[in-house]
């Protein structure tokens, strides 16, 4: 059986889309691209250069320098980089720079892979509007904050869940209200609410949908 490609997965922070994308990628032999990591990579470069992520020109310079294979996947996970990523993501020139990387990945997944899965905020609406499978993965802000807290408190035990919840709500607002490519489900996206679903159940539901579209 061949599966439809690319698969677009969008949704707010910590909804479980990254975990789902990786699991589906492994199962389908698809390459998965966490597009949030690209914006986080840009944000980290901006912060390391002691520039302000709200500065469009400095953010663009960082985006032009981004080497997808050299992203520090530990450093980009901090809450500070997450907030800065939401700031760099509002700049049109940064998005244009990142857009090409994403579309190339979708059109030509790495050798040996049968397709591509991209997860982010605007994959189904803008990066890959013709994707044959689009999922919009959500969960309540409280559940998402709890998941983020479980993840981050391993390295930062002083972190308060209430502060993470406030940050999650602030980031949702920034992602949904920005003028360019705001976070919203594509009209033809299938909604998957993971508030009460474990990863296995979310995976099964997504796989069922993909299989029904495959040939
Ligand atoms: O999914 P994440 O938390 O790693 O994403 C970090 C930020 O990147 C998020 O606040 C918005 C931005 N982003 C985006 O604008 N478009 C994408 N396709 C992916 C992420």
Coordinates of N, CA and C and ligand atoms in Angstrom, one line a residue:
X1 N 0.8 -1.2 0.0 CA 0.0 0.0 0.0 C 0.9 1.3 0.0
X2 N 0.5 2.2 -0.8 CA 1.3 3.5 -0.8 C 0.4 4.5 0.0
X3 N 1.1 5.3 0.8 CA 0.4 6.3 1.6 C 0.6 7.7 1.0
X4 N -0.5 8.5 1.2 CA -0.4 9.9 0.6 C 0.6 10.8 1.3
X5 N 1.3 11.6 0.5 CA 2.3 12.5 1.0 C 2.2 13.8 0.2
X6 N 2.5 14.9 0.9 CA 2.9 15.0 2.3 C 1.7 15.0 3.3
X7 N 2.1 14.7 4.5 CA 1.0 14.8 5.6 C 1.3 16.1 6.4
X8 N 0.3 16.9 6.5 CA 0.4 18.2 7.2 C -0.3 18.0 8.6
X9 N 0.5 18.3 9.6 CA 0.0 18.3 11.0 C 0.2 19.7 11.6
X10 N -0.9 20.3 12.0 CA -0.8 21.6 12.6 C -1.5 21.6 14.0
X11 N -1.2 22.6 14.8 CA -1.9 22.7 16.1 C -1.1 23.6 17.0
X12 N -1.6 24.0 18.2 CA -1.0 24.8 19.1 C 0.2 24.1 19.8
X13 N 1.0 24.9 20.6 CA 2.1 24.4 21.3 C 1.7 23.2 22.2
X14 N 2.5 22.2 22.3 CA 2.4 21.1 23.2 C 1.1 20.3 23.1
X15 N 0.5 20.3 21.9 CA -0.8 19.5 21.6 C -0.5 18.0 21.4
X16 N 0.8 17.7 21.1 CA 1.2 16.3 20.9 C 1.5 16.1 19.4
X17 N 1.5 17.1 18.6 CA 1.7 16.9 17.1 C 3.1 16.4 16.8
X18 N 4.1 16.9 17.5 CA 5.5 16.4 17.2 C 5.7 14.9 17.5
X19 N 5.2 14.5 18.6 CA 5.2 13.1 19.0 C 4.5 12.2 18.0
X20 N 3.3 12.7 17.6 CA 2.5 12.0 16.6 C 3.2 11.9 15.3
X21 N 3.8 13.1 14.9 CA 4.5 13.1 13.6 C 5.6 12.1 13.5
X22 N 6.4 12.0 14.6 CA 7.5 11.1 14.7 C 7.1 9.7 14.6
X23 N 6.0 9.4 15.4 CA 5.5 8.0 15.4 C 4.9 7.6 14.1
X24 N 4.2 8.5 13.4 CA 3.7 8.2 12.1 C 4.8 8.0 11.1
X25 N 5.8 8.9 11.2 CA 6.9 8.8 10.3 C 7.6 7.5 10.3
X26 N 7.8 7.0 11.5 CA 8.5 5.7 11.7 C 7.6 4.6 11.1
X27 N 6.4 4.6 11.4 CA 5.5 3.6 10.9 C 5.3 3.5 9.4
X28 N 5.2 4.7 8.8 CA 5.0 4.8 7.4 C 6.3 4.9 6.5
X29 N 7.4 4.9 7.2 CA 8.7 5.2 6.6 C 8.7 6.6 5.9
X30 N 8.1 7.6 6.6 CA 8.1 8.9 6.1 C 9.2 9.7 6.9
X31 N 9.8 10.7 6.2 CA 10.7 11.6 7.0 C 9.8 12.7 7.7
X32 N 10.1 13.0 8.9 CA 9.3 14.0 9.6 C 10.1 15.3 9.8
X33 N 9.5 16.4 9.6 CA 10.1 17.7 9.9 C 9.3 18.5 10.9
X34 N 10.0 18.8 12.0 CA 9.4 19.6 13.1 C 9.6 21.1 12.7
X35 N 8.7 21.8 12.1 CA 9.0 23.1 11.5 C 9.1 24.1 12.6
X36 N 8.5 23.9 13.8 CA 8.7 24.8 15.0 C 10.2 24.8 15.3
X37 N 10.9 23.7 15.1 CA 12.4 23.7 15.4 C 13.1 24.7 14.5
X38 N 12.6 24.9 13.3 CA 13.3 25.9 12.4 C 13.2 27.3 13.0
X39 N 11.9 27.6 13.5 CA 11.7 29.0 14.0 C 12.5 29.1 15.4
X40 N 12.5 28.0 16.1 CA 13.3 28.0 17.4 C 14.8 28.1 17.1
X41 N 15.2 27.5 16.0 CA 16.7 27.6 15.6 C 17.0 29.0 15.3
X42 N 16.1 29.7 14.6 CA 16.4 31.1 14.2 C 16.4 31.9 15.5
X43 N 15.4 31.7 16.4 CA 15.3 32.4 17.6 C 16.6 32.3 18.5
X44 N 17.1 31.0 18.5 CA 18.3 30.8 19.3 C 19.5 31.6 18.8
X45 N 19.6 31.6 17.4 CA 20.7 32.4 16.8 C 20.6 33.9 17.2
X46 N 19.3 34.4 17.2 CA 19.1 35.8 17.5 C 19.5 36.1 18.9
X47 N 19.1 35.2 19.8 CA 19.4 35.4 21.3 C 20.9 35.2 21.5
X48 N 21.5 34.3 20.8 CA 23.0 34.1 21.1 C 23.8 35.3 20.6
X49 N 23.3 36.0 19.6 CA 23.9 37.2 19.0 C 23.5 38.4 19.9
X50 N 22.7 38.2 20.9 CA 22.3 39.2 21.8 C 21.5 40.3 21.1
X51 N 20.7 39.8 20.1 CA 19.8 40.7 19.4 C 18.4 40.4 19.9
X52 N 17.4 41.3 19.4 CA 16.1 41.2 19.9 C 15.2 40.4 18.9
X53 N 14.5 39.4 19.2 CA 13.7 38.6 18.3 C 12.6 39.4 17.6
X54 N 12.2 40.6 18.2 CA 11.2 41.4 17.6 C 11.8 42.3 16.5
X55 N 13.1 42.2 16.3 CA 13.8 43.0 15.2 C 13.8 42.2 13.9
X56 N 13.0 42.7 12.9 CA 12.8 41.9 11.7 C 14.2 41.7 10.9
X57 N 15.0 42.7 10.9 CA 16.3 42.6 10.1 C 17.2 41.6 10.8
X58 N 17.4 41.7 12.1 CA 18.3 40.8 12.8 C 17.7 39.3 12.7
X59 N 16.4 39.2 12.8 CA 15.8 37.9 12.7 C 16.0 37.3 11.3
X60 N 15.9 38.1 10.3 CA 16.1 37.7 8.9 C 17.5 37.2 8.7
X61 N 18.5 38.0 9.2 CA 19.9 37.6 9.1 C 20.1 36.2 9.8
X62 N 19.5 36.0 10.9 CA 19.6 34.7 11.6 C 19.0 33.6 10.7
X63 N 17.8 33.9 10.1 CA 17.2 32.8 9.3 C 18.0 32.5 8.1
X64 N 18.7 33.4 7.6 CA 19.6 33.2 6.4 C 20.8 32.3 6.8
X65 N 21.2 32.4 8.0 CA 22.3 31.6 8.5 C 21.9 30.2 9.0
X66 N 20.6 30.0 9.1 CA 20.2 28.7 9.8 C 20.7 27.5 9.0
X67 N 21.3 26.6 9.7 CA 21.7 25.3 9.0 C 20.9 24.3 9.7
X68 N 20.0 23.7 8.9 CA 19.0 22.8 9.5 C 19.7 21.6 10.2
X69 N 20.9 21.2 9.7 CA 21.6 20.0 10.4 C 22.4 20.4 11.6
X70 N 22.5 21.7 11.9 CA 23.3 22.2 13.0 C 22.5 22.7 14.1
X71 N 21.1 22.6 14.1 CA 20.3 23.1 15.1 C 20.6 22.3 16.5
X72 N 20.7 23.1 17.5 CA 21.0 22.5 18.8 C 19.6 22.1 19.5
X73 N 19.3 20.8 19.3 CA 17.9 20.4 19.7 C 17.7 20.4 21.2
X74 N 18.7 20.5 22.0 CA 18.5 20.7 23.4 C 18.3 22.1 23.8
X75 N 19.1 23.0 23.3 CA 19.0 24.4 23.6 C 17.7 25.1 23.1
X76 N 17.2 24.6 22.0 CA 16.0 25.2 21.4 C 14.7 24.9 22.2
X77 N 14.8 23.9 23.1 CA 13.6 23.5 23.9 C 13.3 24.4 25.1
X78 N 14.1 25.4 25.4 CA 13.8 26.2 26.6 C 12.6 27.1 26.4
X79 N 12.0 27.5 27.5 CA 10.8 28.3 27.4 C 11.1 29.7 26.8
X80 N 12.4 30.2 27.1 CA 12.8 31.5 26.6 C 12.9 31.4 25.0
X81 N 13.5 30.3 24.5 CA 13.6 30.2 23.1 C 12.2 30.0 22.4
X82 N 11.3 29.3 23.1 CA 9.9 29.1 22.6 C 9.2 30.5 22.4
X83 N 9.4 31.4 23.4 CA 8.7 32.7 23.3 C 9.4 33.5 22.2
X84 N 10.7 33.4 22.1 CA 11.5 34.2 21.1 C 11.1 33.6 19.7
X85 N 10.8 32.3 19.6 CA 10.4 31.7 18.3 C 9.1 32.3 17.8
X86 N 8.2 32.5 18.8 CA 6.9 33.1 18.4 C 7.1 34.6 17.9
X87 N 8.1 35.2 18.5 CA 8.4 36.6 18.0 C 9.1 36.6 16.6
X88 N 10.0 35.7 16.4 CA 10.7 35.8 15.0 C 9.7 35.3 14.0
X89 N 8.7 34.5 14.4 CA 7.8 33.9 13.4 C 6.8 34.9 12.8
X90 N 6.7 36.1 13.4 CA 5.8 37.1 12.9 C 6.4 37.9 11.7
X91 N 7.7 37.7 11.5 CA 8.3 38.5 10.4 C 8.2 37.8 9.1
X92 N 7.6 38.6 8.1 CA 7.3 38.0 6.8 C 8.6 37.4 6.1
X93 N 9.7 38.2 6.2 CA 10.9 37.8 5.5 C 11.5 36.5 6.2
X94 N 11.3 36.3 7.5 CA 11.8 35.1 8.1 C 10.9 33.9 7.6
X95 N 9.6 34.1 7.5 CA 8.7 33.1 7.1 C 9.0 32.7 5.6
X96 N 9.3 33.7 4.8 CA 9.6 33.4 3.4 C 10.9 32.5 3.3
X97 N 11.9 32.9 4.1 CA 13.2 32.1 4.1 C 12.9 30.7 4.5
X98 N 12.1 30.5 5.6 CA 11.9 29.1 6.1 C 10.9 28.3 5.2
X99 N 10.1 29.1 4.4 CA 9.1 28.4 3.6 C 9.8 27.5 2.5
X100 N 10.8 28.0 2.0 CA 11.5 27.3 0.9 C 12.1 25.9 1.5
X101 N 12.7 26.0 2.6 CA 13.2 24.8 3.3 C 12.1 23.8 3.5
X102 N 11.0 24.2 3.9 CA 9.8 23.3 4.2 C 9.3 22.7 2.9
X103 N 9.1 23.6 1.9 CA 8.5 23.0 0.7 C 9.5 22.1 0.0
X104 N 10.8 22.3 0.1 CA 11.7 21.4 -0.5 C 11.7 20.1 0.2
X105 N 11.5 20.1 1.5 CA 11.5 18.9 2.3 C 10.2 18.1 1.9
X106 N 9.1 18.8 1.8 CA 7.8 18.1 1.4 C 7.9 17.5 0.0
X107 N 8.5 18.2 -0.9 CA 8.6 17.7 -2.3 C 9.6 16.6 -2.5
X108 N 10.7 16.7 -1.7 CA 11.8 15.8 -1.9 C 12.3 15.3 -0.5
X109 N 11.5 14.3 0.1 CA 12.0 13.8 1.3 C 13.3 13.1 1.2
X110 N 14.1 13.1 2.3 CA 15.4 12.5 2.2 C 15.4 11.1 1.6
X111 N 16.5 10.7 0.9 CA 16.6 9.4 0.2 C 16.2 8.3 1.1
X112 N 15.5 7.3 0.5 CA 15.1 6.1 1.2 C 13.7 6.3 1.9
X113 N 13.2 7.5 2.0 CA 11.9 7.7 2.7 C 10.8 7.7 1.6
X114 N 9.7 7.2 2.0 CA 8.5 7.1 1.1 C 7.6 8.4 1.0
X115 N 7.9 9.3 1.9 CA 7.0 10.5 1.9 C 7.5 11.4 3.0
X116 N 6.8 12.5 3.2 CA 7.1 13.5 4.2 C 6.0 13.9 5.1
X117 N 6.3 14.1 6.4 CA 5.3 14.6 7.4 C 5.9 15.9 7.9
X118 N 5.1 17.0 7.9 CA 5.6 18.3 8.4 C 4.6 18.7 9.5
X119 N 5.1 19.1 10.7 CA 4.2 19.6 11.7 C 4.6 21.0 12.1
X120 N 3.5 21.8 12.3 CA 3.8 23.2 12.6 C 2.5 23.9 12.9
X121 N 2.4 25.2 12.4 CA 1.2 26.0 12.6 C 0.4 26.3 11.3
X122 N 1.2 26.3 10.2 CA 0.6 26.8 8.9 C 0.9 25.8 7.8
X123 N 1.1 24.5 8.1 CA 1.5 23.6 7.1 C 0.3 23.3 6.1
X124 N -0.9 23.0 6.7 CA -2.1 22.7 5.9 C -2.7 24.0 5.2
X125 N -2.5 25.1 5.9 CA -3.1 26.4 5.3 C -2.2 27.0 4.3
X126 N -0.9 26.9 4.5 CA 0.0 27.8 3.7 C 1.2 27.0 3.1
X127 N 1.9 26.3 3.9 CA 3.2 25.6 3.4 C 2.8 24.6 2.3
X128 N 1.9 23.7 2.7 CA 1.5 22.6 1.8 C -0.1 22.6 1.7
X129 N -0.6 23.6 1.0 CA -2.1 23.7 1.0 C -2.7 22.5 0.2
X130 N -1.9 21.9 -0.7 CA -2.5 20.7 -1.4 C -2.2 19.4 -0.8
X131 N -1.7 19.4 0.5 CA -1.4 18.1 1.1 C -2.7 17.2 1.1
X132 N -2.5 16.0 0.8 CA -3.7 15.1 0.7 C -4.3 14.7 2.1
X133 N -3.4 14.8 3.1 CA -3.9 14.6 4.5 C -3.5 15.8 5.4
X134 N -4.5 16.3 6.1 CA -4.3 17.4 7.0 C -4.9 17.1 8.3
X135 N -4.1 17.2 9.4 CA -4.6 17.0 10.7 C -4.4 18.3 11.5
X136 N -5.4 18.6 12.3 CA -5.3 19.7 13.3 C -5.4 19.1 14.7
X137 N -4.2 19.1 15.4 CA -4.2 18.4 16.7 C -4.3 19.5 17.8
X138 N -5.3 19.3 18.6 CA -5.4 20.3 19.7 C -5.5 19.5 21.1
X139 N -5.5 20.3 22.1 CA -5.8 19.8 23.5 C -6.0 21.1 24.3
X140 N -6.7 21.0 25.5 CA -6.9 22.2 26.3 C -5.6 22.8 26.7
X141 N -5.6 24.1 27.0 CA -4.4 24.8 27.4 C -3.9 24.2 28.7
X142 N -4.8 23.7 29.6 CA -4.3 23.2 30.9 C -3.6 21.8 30.7
X143 N -4.1 21.0 29.8 CA -3.5 19.7 29.5 C -2.1 20.0 28.8
X144 N -2.1 20.9 27.9 CA -0.8 21.2 27.2 C 0.2 21.8 28.2
X145 N -0.2 22.6 29.1 CA 0.7 23.2 30.0 C 1.3 22.1 31.0
X146 N 0.4 21.2 31.3 CA 0.8 20.1 32.2 C 1.9 19.2 31.5
X147 N 1.7 18.9 30.2 CA 2.6 18.1 29.4 C 4.0 18.9 29.3
X148 N 3.9 20.2 29.0 CA 5.2 21.0 28.9 C 5.9 21.0 30.3
X149 N 5.1 21.1 31.4 CA 5.7 21.1 32.7 C 6.5 19.8 33.0
X150 N 5.8 18.7 32.6 CA 6.4 17.4 32.9 C 7.7 17.3 32.1
X151 N 7.7 17.8 30.9 CA 8.9 17.8 30.0 C 10.0 18.7 30.6
X152 N 9.7 19.9 30.9 CA 10.7 20.9 31.3 C 11.2 20.8 32.7
X153 N 10.3 20.3 33.6 CA 10.7 20.3 35.0 C 11.8 19.2 35.3
X154 N 12.1 18.4 34.4 CA 13.2 17.4 34.6 C 14.5 18.2 34.7
X155 N 14.6 19.2 33.8 CA 15.9 20.0 33.9 C 15.7 21.2 34.7
X156 N 14.5 21.7 35.0 CA 14.3 22.9 35.8 C 13.2 22.6 36.8
X157 N 13.5 21.9 38.0 CA 12.5 21.5 38.9 C 11.8 22.7 39.6
X158 N 12.3 23.9 39.5 CA 11.7 25.1 40.1 C 10.5 25.6 39.3
X159 N 10.4 25.1 38.1 CA 9.4 25.7 37.2 C 8.0 25.5 37.8
X160 N 7.1 26.5 37.7 CA 5.7 26.4 38.2 C 4.8 26.1 37.0
X161 N 3.9 25.2 37.2 CA 2.9 24.8 36.2 C 2.1 26.1 35.8
X162 N 1.7 26.9 36.8 CA 0.9 28.0 36.5 C 1.6 29.0 35.6
X163 N 2.9 29.1 35.7 CA 3.6 30.0 34.8 C 3.7 29.5 33.4
X164 N 3.8 28.2 33.3 CA 3.8 27.6 32.0 C 2.4 27.8 31.3
X165 N 1.3 27.6 32.1 CA 0.0 27.8 31.6 C -0.1 29.2 31.0
X166 N 0.3 30.2 31.8 CA 0.3 31.6 31.3 C 1.0 31.8 30.0
X167 N 2.2 31.1 29.9 CA 3.0 31.2 28.7 C 2.4 30.5 27.5
X168 N 1.7 29.4 27.8 CA 1.0 28.7 26.7 C -0.1 29.5 26.2
X169 N -0.9 30.2 27.1 CA -2.0 31.0 26.6 C -1.5 32.2 25.9
X170 N -0.4 32.8 26.3 CA 0.2 34.0 25.7 C 0.7 33.6 24.3
X171 N 1.3 32.4 24.2 CA 1.8 32.0 22.9 C 0.7 31.6 21.9
X172 N -0.3 31.0 22.4 CA -1.5 30.7 21.5 C -2.0 32.0 20.9
X173 N -2.1 33.0 21.8 CA -2.6 34.3 21.3 C -1.7 34.9 20.2
X174 N -0.4 34.8 20.5 CA 0.5 35.4 19.5 C 0.4 34.6 18.2
X175 N 0.4 33.3 18.3 CA 0.3 32.5 17.1 C -1.0 32.6 16.3
X176 N -2.1 32.8 17.0 CA -3.4 32.9 16.4 C -3.7 34.3 15.9
X177 N -3.1 35.3 16.5 CA -3.5 36.7 16.2 C -2.5 37.4 15.2
X178 N -1.4 36.7 14.9 CA -0.5 37.4 14.0 C -1.1 37.5 12.6
X179 N -0.6 38.6 11.9 CA -1.2 38.9 10.6 C -0.9 37.9 9.5
X180 N 0.4 37.4 9.6 CA 0.8 36.5 8.5 C 0.7 35.0 9.0
X181 N 0.1 34.2 8.1 CA 0.0 32.7 8.4 C -0.4 32.4 9.8
X182 N -1.5 33.0 10.4 CA -1.8 32.7 11.7 C -2.2 31.2 11.9
X183 N -2.1 30.8 13.2 CA -2.5 29.4 13.5 C -4.0 29.2 13.4
X184 N -4.5 28.4 12.5 CA -5.9 28.0 12.4 C -6.0 26.8 11.6
X185 N -7.1 26.0 11.8 CA -7.2 24.7 11.0 C -7.5 25.0 9.5
X186 N -6.9 24.3 8.6 CA -7.3 24.4 7.2 C -8.8 23.9 7.1
X187 N -9.5 24.4 6.1 CA -10.9 24.1 6.0 C -11.1 22.6 5.8
X188 N -10.1 21.9 5.2 CA -10.2 20.5 4.9 C -9.4 19.7 5.9
X189 N -9.0 20.3 7.1 CA -8.3 19.5 8.1 C -9.2 18.7 9.0
X190 N -8.7 17.6 9.4 CA -9.4 16.7 10.3 C -8.9 17.0 11.7
X191 N -9.9 17.3 12.6 CA -9.6 17.7 14.0 C -9.3 16.5 14.9
X192 N -8.2 16.6 15.6 CA -7.9 15.5 16.6 C -7.6 16.1 17.9
X193 N -8.6 16.0 18.9 CA -8.4 16.6 20.2 C -7.7 15.5 21.1
X194 N -6.5 15.8 21.5 CA -5.8 14.8 22.3 C -5.9 15.0 23.8
X195 N -6.8 15.9 24.3 CA -7.0 16.2 25.7 C -7.2 14.9 26.5
X196 N -8.0 14.0 26.0 CA -8.3 12.7 26.7 C -7.7 11.5 26.0
X197 N -6.9 11.8 25.0 CA -6.3 10.6 24.3 C -4.8 10.5 24.6
X198 N -4.4 9.2 24.8 CA -3.0 9.0 25.0 C -2.4 9.0 23.6
X199 N -1.0 8.9 23.5 CA -0.4 9.0 22.2 C -0.8 7.8 21.3
X200 N -1.0 6.6 21.9 CA -1.3 5.4 21.2 C -2.7 5.6 20.5
X201 N -3.7 6.1 21.2 CA -5.0 6.3 20.6 C -5.0 7.4 19.5
X202 N -4.2 8.5 19.8 CA -4.1 9.5 18.8 C -3.4 8.9 17.5
X203 N -2.4 8.1 17.7 CA -1.7 7.5 16.6 C -2.7 6.6 15.8
X204 N -3.5 5.8 16.5 CA -4.4 4.9 15.8 C -5.4 5.7 15.0
X205 N -6.0 6.8 15.6 CA -7.0 7.6 14.9 C -6.4 8.2 13.7
X206 N -5.1 8.7 13.8 CA -4.5 9.4 12.6 C -4.2 8.3 11.5
X207 N -3.7 7.2 11.9 CA -3.4 6.1 11.0 C -4.6 5.6 10.2
X208 N -5.7 5.5 10.9 CA -7.0 5.1 10.3 C -7.4 6.1 9.2
X209 N -7.2 7.4 9.5 CA -7.5 8.4 8.5 C -6.6 8.3 7.3
X210 N -5.3 8.2 7.6 CA -4.3 8.2 6.5 C -4.6 7.0 5.6
X211 N -4.9 5.8 6.2 CA -5.1 4.6 5.5 C -6.4 4.7 4.6
X212 N -7.3 5.5 5.1 CA -8.6 5.6 4.4 C -8.4 6.5 3.1
X213 N -7.3 7.3 3.2 CA -7.0 8.2 2.0 C -6.0 7.5 1.1
X214 N -5.2 6.6 1.6 CA -4.2 5.9 0.8 C -4.8 5.0 -0.2
X215 N -3.9 4.5 -1.1 CA -4.4 3.7 -2.2 C -3.7 2.3 -2.2
Ligands
LIG1 O1 5.8 24.1 17.9 P1 6.8 25.0 18.6 O2 6.5 25.4 20.0 O3 8.2 24.4 18.5 O4 6.9 26.4 17.7 C1 7.6 27.5 18.1 C2 7.1 28.8 17.5 O5 7.3 28.7 16.0 C3 5.6 29.0 17.6 O6 5.2 29.8 18.6 C4 5.2 29.6 16.3 C5 6.3 29.3 15.3 N1 5.9 28.4 14.2 C6 5.2 29.0 13.1 O7 5.0 30.1 13.1 N2 4.9 28.2 12.1 C7 5.2 26.9 12.1 N3 4.9 26.2 11.0 C8 5.8 26.3 13.2 C9 6.1 27.1 14.3

